[in-house]
Amino acid sequence: MTKFRGYRRPDGRIGVRNHVAVLSAMDNSNAAASRIGAMVNGTVVLSTPFGRTQIGHDSEMTTRTLAGFGSHPNIASVLVVGLSLDSANALADRIRPSGKPIGTLGLQDCGGPINLTAEGAKMATDMVIAASRLAREECDFSDLSIAVECGGSDTTSGIASNPALGHFADRFVDAGGTIVLSEPAEFMGAEHILAERAESPEDRQRIYDMVKWFEDEAGRAGVDMRGINPTPDNIRGGLTTLEEKSLGAIIKGGTRPVREVIDYSEPSTKRGLVIMNTPSAACESMTGLAGGGSQIILFSTGRGNAIGAPVAPTVKVSGNPNTVSSMTEIIDLDVSGILTRGESVESAGERLWNEVLAVASGALVRCEVLGEEQLAVSRFGPSV
Amino acid sequence: MAEMGRAIVMSPEDNTAVALADLAAGEDVSLKIAGRTVTTRLLDAVGFGHKFALKDIAAGEKVFKYGTVIGLASSAIASGQHVHIHNVESIRVRGDKKK
């Protein structure tokens, strides 16, 4: 059993980071949350530009995502701020099952943003000091949920970096861990490969349905997806069609059976390979993956894409020799040797395994250090 | 001169290969495909990561990579020609054709 050093949380999940979050319940408390975060070192501010008067699926997706971040095992404690205590408490109630310390504040109840900032800064200071006294302990690597993502893809993604991620994914699943693959629009042309690997007929159908939904959306909008997906940088990188991009993209999930298909920001209930329904925009997708509780994201890039998820350290892997030499500051693991030196995928996968173990035990990744992080909750309809 | 390692073919059924360097028109590229060495003379310059045809592909014929169809030839493609958006179309996501 492979071990690493992590933070054991009250709900039994394991953290690879020990953040204190200042979580804004919706758009109208973001400024106050940012002000508290700027005052108190050691906090991470989590906010989304929408929330108030969202309805139906969007409302649930936003709340589930914010609650998922608040409950995330990489977060030791959370201060929830809202326009009123009602909205702060409603969100906090969905985080309480995690058992972690939670504070709530309302801007109206505090008597304005200045009082809220002062009160929130005091509470956050106490939280950061308490969190700093928590210690890492030996944990099972396979208790982690690790998500796989790609962005700024080119031909090298399907030949080098995604195969390295796929090798990691199979080994991690075989060890008892959970791998989350997302972005079903980028299964298009390759969905039969994943659908045939679904353990249940319901999930098999769901994979086809998710892909068809995205394809139908392009139909309803009357657009030719070329130039949108594949994107112009994908095309410059040699990817001709979405089918070609998809075939290269699904490799990063490995080859094991699909145990479960889950919705955006939903936690998985099974171990093994899991598919989450997210849009193929990387920030939105990674927000769903982190919102669902994945502790680490492995991000394969060809052309170079710097962005990572807040809270869940995002490990950048590239097989493009030009990108790894021109964008050294964003690439955590160079696997271009697969193309230039005949390095085997197994060897690159082994190096990735060691890299992820180090990150799980606290080694920082580049987008964390650079602050290249963006939370972006998906939305499909208008607010009312 | 034919040189190995200048390109890669993902699956023996494929009718395309991927350049692993910036390749010049007129260059001979040799690839081992299912134990056989296949040499293709390039008709176009093919940049790193881009594809070229390993055999003649008729207009409307399927284009293969990873042993799977990645699209249809929108015009005839000769062996050694650059294969990209100018001569291959996606079969999927053409909302503009559904009007």
Short mmCIF file of C-alpha atoms in Angstrom, two decimals:
data_model
loop_
_atom_site.label_atom_id
_atom_site.label_comp_id
_atom_site.label_asym_id
_atom_site.label_seq_id
_atom_site.Cartn_x
_atom_site.Cartn_y
_atom_site.Cartn_z
CA MET A 1 0.00 0.00 0.00
CA THR A 2 1.49 3.34 -1.07
CA LYS A 3 1.50 5.96 1.70
CA PHE A 4 1.78 9.73 1.76
CA ARG A 5 1.44 12.41 4.43
CA GLY A 6 -1.93 14.15 4.49
CA TYR A 7 -4.47 15.82 6.76
CA ARG A 8 -7.15 13.51 8.12
CA ARG A 9 -10.47 15.43 8.31
CA PRO A 10 -13.40 14.81 10.68
CA ASP A 11 -15.48 13.17 7.88
CA GLY A 12 -12.68 10.67 7.20
CA ARG A 13 -11.55 12.23 3.95
CA ILE A 14 -7.90 13.16 3.45
CA GLY A 15 -6.57 16.61 2.61
CA VAL A 16 -3.39 17.26 0.65
CA ARG A 17 -3.53 20.96 1.59
CA ASN A 18 -4.60 22.81 4.72
CA HIS A 19 -6.32 25.96 3.50
CA VAL A 20 -8.64 28.26 5.44
CA ALA A 21 -11.37 29.38 3.04
CA VAL A 22 -13.29 32.63 2.98
CA LEU A 23 -16.31 31.51 1.01
CA SER A 24 -18.76 34.01 -0.44
CA ALA A 25 -22.32 32.69 -0.55
CA MET A 26 -23.11 34.62 -3.74
CA ASP A 27 -22.11 37.51 -6.00
CA ASN A 28 -23.09 40.35 -3.67
CA SER A 29 -20.69 39.33 -0.88
CA ASN A 30 -17.63 38.70 -3.08
CA ALA A 31 -16.06 42.10 -2.42
CA ALA A 32 -16.29 41.63 1.34
CA ALA A 33 -14.82 38.13 1.09
CA SER A 34 -11.92 39.43 -1.02
CA ARG A 35 -11.23 42.19 1.52
CA ILE A 36 -11.03 39.67 4.37
CA GLY A 37 -8.76 37.45 2.28
CA ALA A 38 -6.45 40.38 1.53
CA MET A 39 -6.16 41.16 5.26
CA VAL A 40 -5.46 37.65 6.54
CA ASN A 41 -2.46 35.67 5.30
CA GLY A 42 -3.10 31.98 4.82
CA THR A 43 -6.66 32.27 3.56
CA VAL A 44 -8.03 31.40 0.13
CA VAL A 45 -11.01 33.41 -1.17
CA LEU A 46 -13.68 31.42 -3.03
CA SER A 47 -16.35 33.31 -4.95
CA THR A 48 -18.50 33.11 -8.06
CA PRO A 49 -19.97 36.00 -10.07
CA PHE A 50 -23.48 34.50 -9.92
CA GLY A 51 -25.82 32.97 -7.37
CA ARG A 52 -28.64 35.29 -6.40
CA THR A 53 -32.00 34.46 -8.06
CA GLN A 54 -30.59 31.59 -10.05
CA ILE A 55 -33.27 28.96 -10.55
CA GLY A 56 -33.62 25.22 -10.88
CA HIS A 57 -30.60 23.33 -12.16
CA ASP A 58 -28.31 26.39 -12.13
CA SER A 59 -29.20 27.26 -8.55
CA GLU A 60 -28.58 23.72 -7.38
CA MET A 61 -25.34 23.46 -9.35
CA THR A 62 -23.98 26.72 -7.89
CA THR A 63 -24.94 25.78 -4.32
CA ARG A 64 -23.64 22.22 -4.66
CA THR A 65 -20.34 23.54 -6.03
CA LEU A 66 -19.84 26.14 -3.30
CA ALA A 67 -20.83 23.61 -0.63
CA GLY A 68 -18.45 21.11 -2.25
CA PHE A 69 -15.61 23.61 -2.00
CA GLY A 70 -16.49 24.44 1.61
CA SER A 71 -16.56 20.73 2.49
CA HIS A 72 -13.40 19.96 0.49
CA PRO A 73 -10.82 17.96 2.47
CA ASN A 74 -8.04 20.33 1.37
CA ILE A 75 -9.77 22.99 3.48
CA ALA A 76 -9.33 22.90 7.28
CA SER A 77 -12.01 25.45 8.15
CA VAL A 78 -14.26 27.89 6.39
CA LEU A 79 -15.70 31.35 6.98
CA VAL A 80 -18.93 31.78 4.99
CA VAL A 81 -19.98 35.37 4.26
CA GLY A 82 -23.28 36.40 2.70
CA LEU A 83 -25.44 39.45 2.16
CA SER A 84 -27.51 38.22 5.09
CA LEU A 85 -26.89 35.60 7.75
CA ASP A 86 -29.73 33.62 6.13
CA SER A 87 -27.81 33.08 2.90
CA ALA A 88 -24.54 32.43 4.77
CA ASN A 89 -26.20 29.92 7.07
CA ALA A 90 -28.04 28.16 4.23
CA LEU A 91 -24.70 27.45 2.56
CA ALA A 92 -22.97 26.65 5.86
CA ASP A 93 -25.66 24.06 6.66
CA ARG A 94 -24.65 22.13 3.55
CA ILE A 95 -21.02 22.17 4.70
CA ARG A 96 -21.73 21.08 8.32
CA PRO A 97 -21.75 17.32 7.56
CA SER A 98 -17.99 17.64 6.89
CA GLY A 99 -17.57 18.28 10.62
CA LYS A 100 -15.01 21.06 10.11
CA PRO A 101 -15.04 24.44 11.94
CA ILE A 102 -17.37 26.91 10.18
CA GLY A 103 -18.02 30.59 10.83
CA THR A 104 -20.84 32.63 9.27
CA LEU A 105 -21.32 36.37 8.82
CA GLY A 106 -23.96 38.51 7.08
CA LEU A 107 -23.24 41.96 5.69
CA GLN A 108 -26.68 43.29 6.68
CA ASP A 109 -26.39 41.74 10.14
CA CYS A 110 -22.92 43.22 10.74
CA GLY A 111 -24.10 46.71 9.77
CA GLY A 112 -22.23 47.09 6.50
CA PRO A 113 -19.08 45.95 4.72
CA ILE A 114 -16.54 47.67 7.01
CA ASN A 115 -17.88 46.01 10.14
CA LEU A 116 -18.15 42.70 8.26
CA THR A 117 -14.53 42.96 7.15
CA ALA A 118 -13.31 43.69 10.69
CA GLU A 119 -15.35 40.89 12.23
CA GLY A 120 -14.45 38.44 9.43
CA ALA A 121 -10.74 39.24 9.63
CA LYS A 122 -10.73 38.47 13.37
CA MET A 123 -12.51 35.15 12.82
CA ALA A 124 -10.28 34.19 9.89
CA THR A 125 -7.15 35.01 11.91
CA ASP A 126 -8.21 32.58 14.64
CA MET A 127 -8.99 29.95 12.01
CA VAL A 128 -5.59 30.27 10.32
CA ILE A 129 -3.79 29.93 13.68
CA ALA A 130 -5.86 26.87 14.60
CA ALA A 131 -5.31 25.26 11.18
CA SER A 132 -1.56 25.81 11.41
CA ARG A 133 -1.50 23.51 14.45
CA LEU A 134 -2.90 20.57 12.49
CA ALA A 135 -0.24 18.09 11.43
CA ARG A 136 0.11 15.77 8.47
CA GLU A 137 -0.02 12.06 9.21
CA GLU A 138 0.53 8.87 7.23
CA CYS A 139 -2.41 8.17 4.89
CA ASP A 140 -3.20 5.72 2.09
CA PHE A 141 -2.54 7.21 -1.34
CA SER A 142 -5.50 5.24 -2.70
CA ASP A 143 -7.94 7.12 -0.44
CA LEU A 144 -7.52 10.14 -2.72
CA SER A 145 -9.73 11.12 -5.64
CA ILE A 146 -7.59 12.36 -8.51
CA ALA A 147 -9.12 14.07 -11.53
CA VAL A 148 -7.66 14.12 -15.04
CA GLU A 149 -8.07 17.14 -17.31
CA CYS A 150 -6.54 18.52 -20.49
CA GLY A 151 -6.31 21.98 -21.97
CA GLY A 152 -4.48 23.75 -24.76
CA SER A 153 -4.33 20.34 -26.43
CA ASP A 154 -2.34 19.51 -29.53
CA THR A 155 -1.16 16.36 -31.22
CA THR A 156 1.39 15.68 -28.47
CA SER A 157 -1.44 15.46 -25.90
CA GLY A 158 -2.79 12.28 -27.49
CA ILE A 159 0.65 10.76 -28.09
CA ALA A 160 2.65 11.65 -24.97
CA SER A 161 1.05 13.48 -22.02
CA ASN A 162 -2.41 11.84 -22.06
CA PRO A 163 -0.90 8.34 -22.34
CA ALA A 164 1.29 9.19 -19.31
CA LEU A 165 -1.83 10.29 -17.39
CA GLY A 166 -3.63 7.16 -18.57
CA HIS A 167 -0.82 4.98 -17.29
CA PHE A 168 -1.05 6.72 -13.92
CA ALA A 169 -4.86 6.36 -13.93
CA ASP A 170 -4.78 2.59 -14.50
CA ARG A 171 -2.16 2.07 -11.81
CA PHE A 172 -4.05 4.29 -9.36
CA VAL A 173 -7.37 2.52 -10.01
CA ASP A 174 -5.69 -0.87 -9.63
CA ALA A 175 -4.34 0.33 -6.26
CA GLY A 176 -7.92 1.08 -5.14
CA GLY A 177 -8.00 4.81 -5.88
CA THR A 178 -10.54 6.98 -7.69
CA ILE A 179 -9.92 8.69 -11.04
CA VAL A 180 -12.43 11.25 -12.34
CA LEU A 181 -12.59 11.90 -16.09
CA SER A 182 -14.78 14.79 -17.32
CA GLU A 183 -15.72 16.86 -20.40
CA PRO A 184 -18.08 14.54 -22.33
CA ALA A 185 -18.25 16.98 -25.29
CA GLU A 186 -14.67 15.87 -25.86
CA PHE A 187 -15.70 12.22 -25.91
CA MET A 188 -17.43 12.94 -29.24
CA GLY A 189 -16.24 10.43 -31.81
CA ALA A 190 -14.77 8.26 -29.05
CA GLU A 191 -17.82 7.87 -26.78
CA HIS A 192 -18.38 4.25 -27.90
CA ILE A 193 -15.02 3.30 -26.37
CA LEU A 194 -16.04 4.64 -22.93
CA ALA A 195 -19.66 3.50 -23.19
CA GLU A 196 -18.57 -0.09 -23.83
CA ARG A 197 -16.55 0.08 -20.60
CA ALA A 198 -19.51 1.20 -18.44
CA GLU A 199 -20.36 -1.36 -15.77
CA SER A 200 -24.10 -0.61 -15.78
CA PRO A 201 -26.40 -0.30 -18.83
CA GLU A 202 -27.79 2.95 -17.32
CA ASP A 203 -24.35 4.55 -17.22
CA ARG A 204 -23.60 3.22 -20.71
CA GLN A 205 -26.67 5.06 -22.02
CA ARG A 206 -25.89 8.13 -19.94
CA ILE A 207 -22.49 8.46 -21.63
CA TYR A 208 -24.17 8.51 -25.07
CA ASP A 209 -26.85 10.92 -23.81
CA MET A 210 -24.34 13.40 -22.35
CA VAL A 211 -22.38 13.54 -25.60
CA LYS A 212 -25.57 13.84 -27.67
CA TRP A 213 -26.75 16.73 -25.49
CA PHE A 214 -23.61 18.73 -26.33
CA GLU A 215 -23.83 17.77 -30.02
CA ASP A 216 -27.51 18.82 -30.10
CA GLU A 217 -26.59 22.15 -28.47
CA ALA A 218 -24.29 22.87 -31.43
CA GLY A 219 -27.20 21.89 -33.69
CA ARG A 220 -29.66 24.18 -31.89
CA ALA A 221 -27.19 27.06 -32.11
CA GLY A 222 -26.71 26.30 -35.83
CA VAL A 223 -22.94 26.49 -35.51
CA ASP A 224 -20.06 24.62 -37.04
CA MET A 225 -18.06 23.63 -33.96
CA ARG A 226 -14.78 23.78 -35.91
CA GLY A 227 -12.77 26.74 -34.66
CA ILE A 228 -14.71 26.60 -31.37
CA ASN A 229 -13.74 23.02 -30.58
CA PRO A 230 -11.16 22.12 -31.73
CA THR A 231 -10.02 25.62 -30.79
CA PRO A 232 -7.73 27.69 -33.05
CA ASP A 233 -4.69 26.71 -30.93
CA ASN A 234 -5.68 23.02 -31.11
CA ILE A 235 -5.81 23.35 -34.91
CA ARG A 236 -2.43 25.11 -35.11
CA GLY A 237 -1.13 22.21 -33.02
CA GLY A 238 -2.20 19.74 -35.70
CA LEU A 239 -5.60 18.58 -34.40
CA THR A 240 -8.00 18.53 -37.35
CA THR A 241 -11.37 17.41 -35.97
CA LEU A 242 -13.13 17.05 -32.63
CA GLU A 243 -13.10 13.27 -33.17
CA GLU A 244 -9.31 13.33 -33.32
CA LYS A 245 -9.10 15.51 -30.22
CA SER A 246 -11.53 13.23 -28.36
CA LEU A 247 -9.65 10.04 -29.20
CA GLY A 248 -6.50 11.61 -27.79
CA ALA A 249 -8.32 13.10 -24.80
CA ILE A 250 -10.00 9.97 -23.42
CA ILE A 251 -6.62 8.22 -23.19
CA LYS A 252 -5.89 10.25 -20.04
CA GLY A 253 -8.57 8.33 -18.11
CA GLY A 254 -6.82 5.01 -18.66
CA THR A 255 -8.49 1.79 -19.71
CA ARG A 256 -10.38 0.50 -16.66
CA PRO A 257 -14.17 -0.05 -16.39
CA VAL A 258 -16.38 3.01 -15.85
CA ARG A 259 -17.82 2.47 -12.36
CA GLU A 260 -20.09 5.50 -12.14
CA VAL A 261 -21.34 8.56 -14.06
CA ILE A 262 -21.94 11.64 -11.90
CA ASP A 263 -23.22 15.18 -12.37
CA TYR A 264 -21.25 18.42 -12.08
CA SER A 265 -19.66 18.86 -8.61
CA GLU A 266 -21.21 15.63 -7.35
CA PRO A 267 -19.03 13.47 -5.10
CA SER A 268 -18.47 9.96 -6.43
CA THR A 269 -19.88 7.09 -4.36
CA LYS A 270 -17.65 4.42 -5.90
CA ARG A 271 -13.92 3.98 -6.31
CA GLY A 272 -12.30 3.28 -9.65
CA LEU A 273 -12.82 5.22 -12.88
CA VAL A 274 -15.68 7.72 -12.65
CA ILE A 275 -17.02 10.10 -15.33
CA MET A 276 -18.30 13.57 -14.39
CA ASN A 277 -20.55 15.61 -16.68
CA THR A 278 -18.86 18.99 -17.20
CA PRO A 279 -18.45 21.43 -20.11
CA SER A 280 -15.12 21.25 -21.92
CA ALA A 281 -13.95 24.70 -20.83
CA ALA A 282 -11.10 23.87 -18.45
CA CYS A 283 -11.93 26.37 -15.67
CA GLU A 284 -15.58 25.29 -15.51
CA SER A 285 -14.64 21.64 -15.71
CA MET A 286 -11.99 21.83 -12.98
CA THR A 287 -14.37 23.80 -10.75
CA GLY A 288 -16.78 20.86 -11.03
CA LEU A 289 -14.00 18.34 -10.38
CA ALA A 290 -12.73 20.19 -7.29
CA GLY A 291 -16.33 20.86 -6.18
CA GLY A 292 -16.90 17.10 -6.29
CA GLY A 293 -14.03 16.63 -3.84
CA SER A 294 -11.06 15.57 -5.98
CA GLN A 295 -7.95 16.49 -3.99
CA ILE A 296 -5.55 16.73 -6.95
CA ILE A 297 -6.02 17.43 -10.66
CA LEU A 298 -3.62 16.15 -13.32
CA PHE A 299 -3.67 18.53 -16.27
CA SER A 300 -2.16 17.59 -19.60
CA THR A 301 -1.31 20.39 -22.00
CA GLY A 302 0.27 20.54 -25.44
CA ARG A 303 0.27 24.18 -26.50
CA GLY A 304 0.53 25.40 -22.90
CA ASN A 305 -2.29 26.34 -20.53
CA ALA A 306 -1.40 27.80 -17.14
CA ILE A 307 -4.71 27.76 -15.30
CA GLY A 308 -5.44 25.48 -12.36
CA ALA A 309 -8.27 24.94 -9.92
CA PRO A 310 -8.34 26.77 -6.61
CA VAL A 311 -8.00 24.45 -3.58
CA ALA A 312 -7.11 21.32 -5.63
CA PRO A 313 -3.44 21.50 -6.70
CA THR A 314 -3.26 21.11 -10.47
CA VAL A 315 -0.23 19.25 -11.83
CA LYS A 316 0.71 20.38 -15.35
CA VAL A 317 2.16 17.72 -17.62
CA SER A 318 3.33 18.38 -21.18
CA GLY A 319 4.77 16.24 -23.94
CA ASN A 320 5.41 19.12 -26.32
CA PRO A 321 9.16 19.84 -26.36
CA ASN A 322 8.59 23.41 -27.62
CA THR A 323 6.13 24.21 -24.82
CA VAL A 324 8.26 22.73 -22.03
CA SER A 325 11.20 24.89 -23.12
CA SER A 326 9.21 28.08 -23.80
CA MET A 327 6.90 27.92 -20.74
CA THR A 328 9.12 26.38 -18.07
CA GLU A 329 7.37 28.29 -15.30
CA ILE A 330 4.04 26.48 -15.75
CA ILE A 331 5.07 22.86 -16.48
CA ASP A 332 5.44 20.56 -13.45
CA LEU A 333 6.39 17.44 -15.39
CA ASP A 334 8.06 17.21 -18.80
CA VAL A 335 7.19 14.00 -20.68
CA SER A 336 8.40 15.21 -24.09
CA GLY A 337 11.06 12.48 -23.95
CA ILE A 338 8.33 10.11 -25.18
CA LEU A 339 8.59 11.93 -28.53
CA THR A 340 12.20 13.08 -28.57
CA ARG A 341 14.20 10.41 -26.73
CA GLY A 342 12.02 7.31 -27.03
CA GLU A 343 11.10 7.35 -23.30
CA SER A 344 8.44 4.71 -22.67
CA VAL A 345 4.95 5.71 -21.52
CA GLU A 346 5.51 3.42 -18.52
CA SER A 347 8.64 5.34 -17.52
CA ALA A 348 6.84 8.70 -17.87
CA GLY A 349 3.87 7.29 -15.91
CA GLU A 350 6.25 6.19 -13.14
CA ARG A 351 7.75 9.69 -12.93
CA LEU A 352 4.22 11.12 -12.78
CA TRP A 353 3.33 8.71 -9.95
CA ASN A 354 6.29 9.97 -7.90
CA GLU A 355 5.46 13.59 -8.71
CA VAL A 356 1.82 13.21 -7.58
CA LEU A 357 2.94 11.48 -4.36
CA ALA A 358 5.22 14.43 -3.60
CA VAL A 359 2.42 16.93 -4.35
CA ALA A 360 0.04 14.97 -2.11
CA SER A 361 2.52 15.26 0.75
CA GLY A 362 2.86 19.03 0.29
CA ALA A 363 5.20 19.79 -2.63
CA LEU A 364 3.80 22.88 -4.34
CA VAL A 365 2.76 22.92 -7.99
CA ARG A 366 3.50 25.83 -10.26
CA CYS A 367 -0.01 27.24 -10.72
CA GLU A 368 -0.41 27.34 -6.91
CA VAL A 369 2.77 29.37 -6.58
CA LEU A 370 1.86 31.68 -9.47
CA GLY A 371 -1.77 32.07 -8.38
CA GLU A 372 -2.93 30.83 -11.79
CA GLU A 373 -6.27 29.68 -10.40
CA GLN A 374 -9.87 30.41 -11.37
CA LEU A 375 -13.15 29.27 -9.93
CA ALA A 376 -15.90 29.25 -12.59
CA VAL A 377 -19.20 27.51 -11.86
CA SER A 378 -21.08 26.48 -15.01
CA ARG A 379 -24.48 27.95 -15.74
CA PHE A 380 -26.97 27.14 -18.47
CA GLY A 381 -29.85 29.58 -18.07
CA PRO A 382 -30.69 33.12 -16.96
CA SER A 383 -31.21 34.34 -13.42
CA VAL A 384 -34.76 35.62 -12.79
CA MET B 1 17.56 9.55 -47.10
CA ALA B 2 14.89 7.79 -45.15
CA GLU B 3 15.21 8.30 -41.41
CA MET B 4 13.31 6.57 -38.58
CA GLY B 5 11.77 8.53 -35.71
CA ARG B 6 10.74 11.53 -37.81
CA ALA B 7 7.07 10.58 -37.60
CA ILE B 8 4.76 8.21 -35.74
CA VAL B 9 1.77 6.12 -36.78
CA MET B 10 -0.66 5.40 -33.93
CA SER B 11 -2.28 2.22 -35.26
CA PRO B 12 -1.60 -0.16 -38.19
CA GLU B 13 -5.04 0.58 -39.74
CA ASP B 14 -4.30 4.30 -39.98
CA ASN B 15 -3.99 6.08 -43.32
CA THR B 16 -2.29 9.06 -41.64
CA ALA B 17 0.94 9.55 -39.67
CA VAL B 18 2.04 12.39 -37.37
CA ALA B 19 5.23 14.39 -37.95
CA LEU B 20 7.57 14.47 -34.93
CA ALA B 21 9.65 17.28 -36.45
CA ASP B 22 9.14 20.02 -39.01
CA LEU B 23 9.34 17.98 -42.22
CA ALA B 24 10.11 19.42 -45.66
CA ALA B 25 8.38 18.70 -48.96
CA GLY B 26 10.33 16.08 -50.91
CA GLU B 27 11.58 14.36 -47.74
CA ASP B 28 11.25 10.55 -47.55
CA VAL B 29 9.82 9.43 -44.23
CA SER B 30 10.08 5.78 -43.19
CA LEU B 31 7.81 4.18 -40.64
CA LYS B 32 7.57 0.68 -39.22
CA ILE B 33 3.94 -0.39 -39.57
CA ALA B 34 3.03 -3.89 -38.38
CA GLY B 35 6.64 -5.04 -38.84
CA ARG B 36 6.93 -3.61 -42.37
CA THR B 37 8.90 -0.49 -43.29
CA VAL B 38 6.77 1.94 -45.27
CA THR B 39 8.43 4.94 -46.91
CA THR B 40 6.36 7.97 -47.87
CA ARG B 41 7.69 10.87 -49.97
CA LEU B 42 6.20 14.11 -48.67
CA LEU B 43 4.46 16.32 -51.25
CA ASP B 44 3.97 19.20 -48.76
CA ALA B 45 5.91 20.63 -45.84
CA VAL B 46 4.38 19.11 -42.68
CA GLY B 47 4.94 20.90 -39.35
CA PHE B 48 5.63 19.23 -36.00
CA GLY B 49 2.47 17.51 -34.76
CA HIS B 50 0.69 17.73 -38.09
CA LYS B 51 -0.46 14.76 -40.19
CA PHE B 52 0.35 13.47 -43.65
CA ALA B 53 -1.32 10.76 -45.75
CA LEU B 54 0.31 7.33 -45.90
CA LYS B 55 -1.74 6.37 -48.96
CA ASP B 56 -4.04 7.97 -51.50
CA ILE B 57 -7.37 8.87 -49.89
CA ALA B 58 -10.36 9.56 -52.19
CA ALA B 59 -12.77 12.43 -51.55
CA GLY B 60 -15.43 11.23 -49.10
CA GLU B 61 -13.23 8.38 -47.82
CA LYS B 62 -12.67 7.85 -44.10
CA VAL B 63 -9.54 9.27 -42.49
CA PHE B 64 -8.05 7.08 -39.73
CA LYS B 65 -5.84 7.85 -36.71
CA TYR B 66 -5.68 5.76 -33.49
CA GLY B 67 -7.31 3.02 -35.62
CA THR B 68 -10.54 5.06 -35.51
CA VAL B 69 -12.27 7.42 -37.94
CA ILE B 70 -11.39 11.05 -37.24
CA GLY B 71 -13.31 12.51 -40.22
CA LEU B 72 -13.95 12.31 -43.97
CA ALA B 73 -11.70 13.56 -46.78
CA SER B 74 -13.36 16.70 -48.20
CA SER B 75 -11.18 16.41 -51.33
CA ALA B 76 -8.85 13.78 -52.77
CA ILE B 77 -5.65 13.49 -50.73
CA ALA B 78 -2.52 12.00 -52.30
CA SER B 79 0.00 9.96 -50.33
CA GLY B 80 2.51 12.37 -48.78
CA GLN B 81 0.14 15.36 -48.67
CA HIS B 82 -0.51 17.39 -45.53
CA VAL B 83 -3.79 16.20 -43.93
CA HIS B 84 -5.62 18.92 -42.00
CA ILE B 85 -8.71 21.14 -41.96
CA HIS B 86 -8.29 22.06 -45.67
CA ASN B 87 -8.96 18.46 -46.77
CA VAL B 88 -10.69 16.73 -43.82
CA GLU B 89 -14.10 17.42 -42.29
CA SER B 90 -15.54 16.31 -38.99
CA ILE B 91 -18.51 13.95 -39.28
CA ARG B 92 -19.94 15.29 -36.03
CA VAL B 93 -21.02 18.66 -34.59
CA ARG B 94 -21.94 20.32 -37.86
CA GLY B 95 -24.88 22.36 -36.58
CA ASP B 96 -24.41 24.66 -39.57
CA LYS B 97 -25.37 21.78 -41.90
CA LYS B 98 -28.56 20.92 -40.00
CA LYS B 99 -30.48 24.03 -41.09
#
